[in-house]
Tab-separated table of C-alpha atoms in Angstrom:
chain	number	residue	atom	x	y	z
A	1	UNK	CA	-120.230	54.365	19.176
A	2	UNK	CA	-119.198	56.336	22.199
A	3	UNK	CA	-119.999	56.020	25.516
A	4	UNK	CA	-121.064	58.129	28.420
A	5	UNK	CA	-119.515	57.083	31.971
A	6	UNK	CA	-119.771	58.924	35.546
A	7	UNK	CA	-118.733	57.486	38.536
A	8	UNK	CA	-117.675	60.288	41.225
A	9	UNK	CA	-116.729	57.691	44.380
A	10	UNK	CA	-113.569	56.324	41.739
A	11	UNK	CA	-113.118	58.699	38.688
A	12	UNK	CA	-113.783	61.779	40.710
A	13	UNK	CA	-116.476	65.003	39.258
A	14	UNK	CA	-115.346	63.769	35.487
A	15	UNK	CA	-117.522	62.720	32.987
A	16	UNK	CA	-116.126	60.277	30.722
A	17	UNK	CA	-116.437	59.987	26.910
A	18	UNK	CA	-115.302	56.679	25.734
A	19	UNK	CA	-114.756	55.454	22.102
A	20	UNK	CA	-114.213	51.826	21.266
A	21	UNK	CA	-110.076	52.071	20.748
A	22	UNK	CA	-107.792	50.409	22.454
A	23	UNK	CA	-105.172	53.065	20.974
A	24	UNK	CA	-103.018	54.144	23.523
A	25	UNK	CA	-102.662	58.340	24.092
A	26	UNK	CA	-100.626	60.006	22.247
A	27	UNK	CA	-101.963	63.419	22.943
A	28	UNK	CA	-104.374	66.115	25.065
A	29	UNK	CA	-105.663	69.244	24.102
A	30	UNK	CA	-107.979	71.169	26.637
A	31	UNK	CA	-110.423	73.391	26.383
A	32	UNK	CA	-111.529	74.593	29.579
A	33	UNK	CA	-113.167	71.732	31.282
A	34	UNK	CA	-113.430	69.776	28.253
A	35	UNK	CA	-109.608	67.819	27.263
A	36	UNK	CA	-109.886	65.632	23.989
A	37	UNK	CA	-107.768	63.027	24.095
A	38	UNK	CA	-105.926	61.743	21.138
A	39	UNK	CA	-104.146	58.519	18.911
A	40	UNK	CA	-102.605	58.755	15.927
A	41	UNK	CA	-104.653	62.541	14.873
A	42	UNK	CA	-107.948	60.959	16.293
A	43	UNK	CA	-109.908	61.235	19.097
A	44	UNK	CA	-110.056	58.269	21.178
A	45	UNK	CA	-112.117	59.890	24.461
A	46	UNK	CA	-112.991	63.146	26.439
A	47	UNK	CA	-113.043	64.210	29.771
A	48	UNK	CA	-115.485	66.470	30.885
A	49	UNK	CA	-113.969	68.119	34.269
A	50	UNK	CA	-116.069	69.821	36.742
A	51	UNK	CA	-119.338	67.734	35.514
A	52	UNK	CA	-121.653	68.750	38.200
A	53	UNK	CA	-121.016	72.112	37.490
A	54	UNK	CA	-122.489	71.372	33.997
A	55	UNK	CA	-124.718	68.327	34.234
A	56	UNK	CA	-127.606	67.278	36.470
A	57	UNK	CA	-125.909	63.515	36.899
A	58	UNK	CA	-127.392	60.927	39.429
A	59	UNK	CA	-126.009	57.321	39.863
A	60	UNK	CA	-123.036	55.900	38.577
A	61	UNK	CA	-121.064	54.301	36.016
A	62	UNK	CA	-122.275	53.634	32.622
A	63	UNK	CA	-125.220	56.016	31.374
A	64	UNK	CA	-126.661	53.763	28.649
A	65	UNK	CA	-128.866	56.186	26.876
A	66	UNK	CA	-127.954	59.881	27.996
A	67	UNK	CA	-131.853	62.246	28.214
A	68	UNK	CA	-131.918	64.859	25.853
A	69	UNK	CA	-130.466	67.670	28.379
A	70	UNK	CA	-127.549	65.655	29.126
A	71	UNK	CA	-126.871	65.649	25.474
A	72	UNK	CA	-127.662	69.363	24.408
A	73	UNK	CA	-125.442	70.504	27.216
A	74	UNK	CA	-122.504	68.021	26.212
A	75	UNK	CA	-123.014	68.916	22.563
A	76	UNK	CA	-122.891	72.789	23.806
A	77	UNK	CA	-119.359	72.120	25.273
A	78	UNK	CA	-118.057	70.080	22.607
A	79	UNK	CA	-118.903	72.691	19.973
A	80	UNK	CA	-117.295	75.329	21.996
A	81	UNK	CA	-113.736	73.345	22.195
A	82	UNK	CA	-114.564	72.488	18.328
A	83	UNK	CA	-115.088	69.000	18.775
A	84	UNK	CA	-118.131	67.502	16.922
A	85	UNK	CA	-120.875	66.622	18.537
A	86	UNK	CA	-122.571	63.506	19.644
A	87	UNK	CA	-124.820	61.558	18.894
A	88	UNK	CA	-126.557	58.832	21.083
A	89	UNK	CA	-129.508	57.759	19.752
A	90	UNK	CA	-129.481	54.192	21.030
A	91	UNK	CA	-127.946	52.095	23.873
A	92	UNK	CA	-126.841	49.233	22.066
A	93	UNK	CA	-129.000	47.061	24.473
A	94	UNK	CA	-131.654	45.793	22.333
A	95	UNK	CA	-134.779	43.560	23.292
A	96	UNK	CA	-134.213	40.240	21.227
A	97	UNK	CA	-136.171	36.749	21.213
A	98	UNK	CA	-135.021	33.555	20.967
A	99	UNK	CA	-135.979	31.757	18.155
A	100	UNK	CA	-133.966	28.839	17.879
A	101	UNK	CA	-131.373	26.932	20.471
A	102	UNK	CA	-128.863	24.457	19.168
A	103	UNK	CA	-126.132	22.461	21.168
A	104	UNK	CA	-123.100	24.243	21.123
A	105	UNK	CA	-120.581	21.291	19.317
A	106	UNK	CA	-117.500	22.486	21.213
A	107	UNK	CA	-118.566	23.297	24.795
A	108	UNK	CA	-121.239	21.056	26.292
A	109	UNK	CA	-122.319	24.222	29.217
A	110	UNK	CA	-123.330	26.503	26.306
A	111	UNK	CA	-125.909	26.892	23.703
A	112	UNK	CA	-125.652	28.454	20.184
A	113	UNK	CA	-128.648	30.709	19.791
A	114	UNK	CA	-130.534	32.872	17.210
A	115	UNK	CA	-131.988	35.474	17.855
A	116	UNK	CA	-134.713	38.002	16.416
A	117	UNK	CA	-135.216	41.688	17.005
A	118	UNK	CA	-138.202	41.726	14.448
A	119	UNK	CA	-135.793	43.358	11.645
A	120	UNK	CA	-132.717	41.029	11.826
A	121	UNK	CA	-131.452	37.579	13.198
A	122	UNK	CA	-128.350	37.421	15.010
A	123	UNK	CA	-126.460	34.445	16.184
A	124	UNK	CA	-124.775	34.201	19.603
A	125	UNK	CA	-123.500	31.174	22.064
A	126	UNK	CA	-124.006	31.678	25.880
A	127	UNK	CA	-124.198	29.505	28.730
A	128	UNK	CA	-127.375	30.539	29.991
A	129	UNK	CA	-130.490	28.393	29.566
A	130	UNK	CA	-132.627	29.522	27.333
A	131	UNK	CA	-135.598	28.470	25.449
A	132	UNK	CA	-137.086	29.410	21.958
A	133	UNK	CA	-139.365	31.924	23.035
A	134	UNK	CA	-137.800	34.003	25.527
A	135	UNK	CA	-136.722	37.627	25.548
A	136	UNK	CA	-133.881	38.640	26.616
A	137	UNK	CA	-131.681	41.696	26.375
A	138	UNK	CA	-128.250	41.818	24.005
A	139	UNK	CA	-125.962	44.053	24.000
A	140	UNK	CA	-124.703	45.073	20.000
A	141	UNK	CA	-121.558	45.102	18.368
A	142	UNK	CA	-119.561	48.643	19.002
A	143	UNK	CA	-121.183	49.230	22.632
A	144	UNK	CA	-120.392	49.803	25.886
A	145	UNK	CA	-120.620	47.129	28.715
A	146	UNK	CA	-120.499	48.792	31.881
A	147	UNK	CA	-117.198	47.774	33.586
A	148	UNK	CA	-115.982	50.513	30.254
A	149	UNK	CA	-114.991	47.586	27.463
A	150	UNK	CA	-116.902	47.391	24.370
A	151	UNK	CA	-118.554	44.560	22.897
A	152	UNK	CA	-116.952	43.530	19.028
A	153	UNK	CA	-118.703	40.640	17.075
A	154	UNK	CA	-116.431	38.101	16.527
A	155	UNK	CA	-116.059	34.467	15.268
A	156	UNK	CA	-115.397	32.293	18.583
A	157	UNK	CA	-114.899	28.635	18.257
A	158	UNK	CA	-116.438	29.016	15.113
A	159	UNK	CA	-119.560	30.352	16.037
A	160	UNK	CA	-120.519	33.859	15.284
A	161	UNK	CA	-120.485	35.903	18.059
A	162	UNK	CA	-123.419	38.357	16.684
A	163	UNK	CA	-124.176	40.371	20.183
A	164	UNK	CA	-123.588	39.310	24.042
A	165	UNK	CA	-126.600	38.489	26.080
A	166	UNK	CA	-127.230	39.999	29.102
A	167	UNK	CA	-127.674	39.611	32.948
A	168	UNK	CA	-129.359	41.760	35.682
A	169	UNK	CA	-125.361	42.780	36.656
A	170	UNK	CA	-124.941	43.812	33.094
A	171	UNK	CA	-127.843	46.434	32.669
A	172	UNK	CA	-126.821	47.467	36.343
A	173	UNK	CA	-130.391	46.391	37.587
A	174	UNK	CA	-128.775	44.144	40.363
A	175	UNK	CA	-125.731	41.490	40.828
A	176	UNK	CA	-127.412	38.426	39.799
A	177	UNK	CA	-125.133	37.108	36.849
A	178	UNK	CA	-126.136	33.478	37.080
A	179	UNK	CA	-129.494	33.944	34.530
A	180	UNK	CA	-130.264	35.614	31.650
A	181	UNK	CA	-131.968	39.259	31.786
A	182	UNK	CA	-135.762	38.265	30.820
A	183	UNK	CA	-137.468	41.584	30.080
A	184	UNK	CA	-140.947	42.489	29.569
A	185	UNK	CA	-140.387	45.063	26.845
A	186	UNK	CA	-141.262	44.860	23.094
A	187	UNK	CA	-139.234	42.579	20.592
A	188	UNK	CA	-136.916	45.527	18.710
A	189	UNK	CA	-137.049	48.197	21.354
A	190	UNK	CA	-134.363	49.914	22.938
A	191	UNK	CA	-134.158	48.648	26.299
A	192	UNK	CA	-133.223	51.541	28.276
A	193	UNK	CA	-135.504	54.281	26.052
């Protein structure tokens, strides 16, 4: 799933469109502001140039879940360069519970933890303490983090590796990294809708 990013004090007026590919680029082609850029005949980001001219953008970095203007006027520009559009109907930050907390048989600082969003379980280690119970925010397979990388499930150590939980420095609500996120949100929900 792609990813919105804006960050004017490094990346300059540029709104980035990131794609989970580590494909190096091959080839550009512009269109006005908008330049697709390109890996083996597919698109593997775009750079929107000028973005304050088009966009109403505040903060920086990551923009998790992009409001429904942000979108219409990215999907206006895309269309005009005859890309397809977007579309980013969901964070990939998802409210989860605990509902069960094993020793982790390889690494005595984590845990081995499933988790519950109401629909589906998912299974994840982590070294924060946690207890069956607690909410807490994971990010999903084929998501953005916000230093740019995107989470992939994986197998690590044997244990799957289902979604990554989350700290108050990884939903950008602070730098405390030490502790699990513990929101107050619904079990299921979105957490930045």
């Amino acid at each position: 799933m792609p990813a919105l990013f804006y960050s004017p004090s490094t990346g300059g007026d540029v709104l980035y469109v990131a794609y989970p590919s580590p494909a190096p680029v091959e080839s550009v082609a512009e269109h006005g502001d908008v330049v697709a850029l390109y890996a083996s005949g597919q698109i593997v980001g775009i750079n929107v140039f000028h973005a304050s001219k088009h966009f109403v953008l505040s903060g920086s970095g990551l923009i998790p879940l992009p409001d429904a203007a942000l979108l219409e006027t990215l999907n206006s520009l895309l269309q005009d360069a005859g890309l397809a559009p977007l579309s980013l109907a969901t964070s990939g930050y998802r409210v989860y519970e605990v509902k069960k907390v094993e020793e982790h048989p390889l690494d005595e600082k984590k845990s081995i933890l499933t988790l519950s969003d109401g629909n589906k379980e998912a299974v994840t280690s982590t070294r924060y303490r946690l207890e069956a119970g607690d909410r807490v925010v994971a990010l999903e397979s084929g998501h953005a983090r916000g230093n740019g990388t995107f989470f992939e499930a994986s197998v690590i150590r044997n244990i799957p590796q289902d979604v990554e939980i989350c700290s108050e420095a990884d939903l950008g609500l602070g730098e405390e990294s030490k502790a699990a996120y513990r929101p107050t949100k619904e079990i299921g929900t979105d957490f930045f809708a």
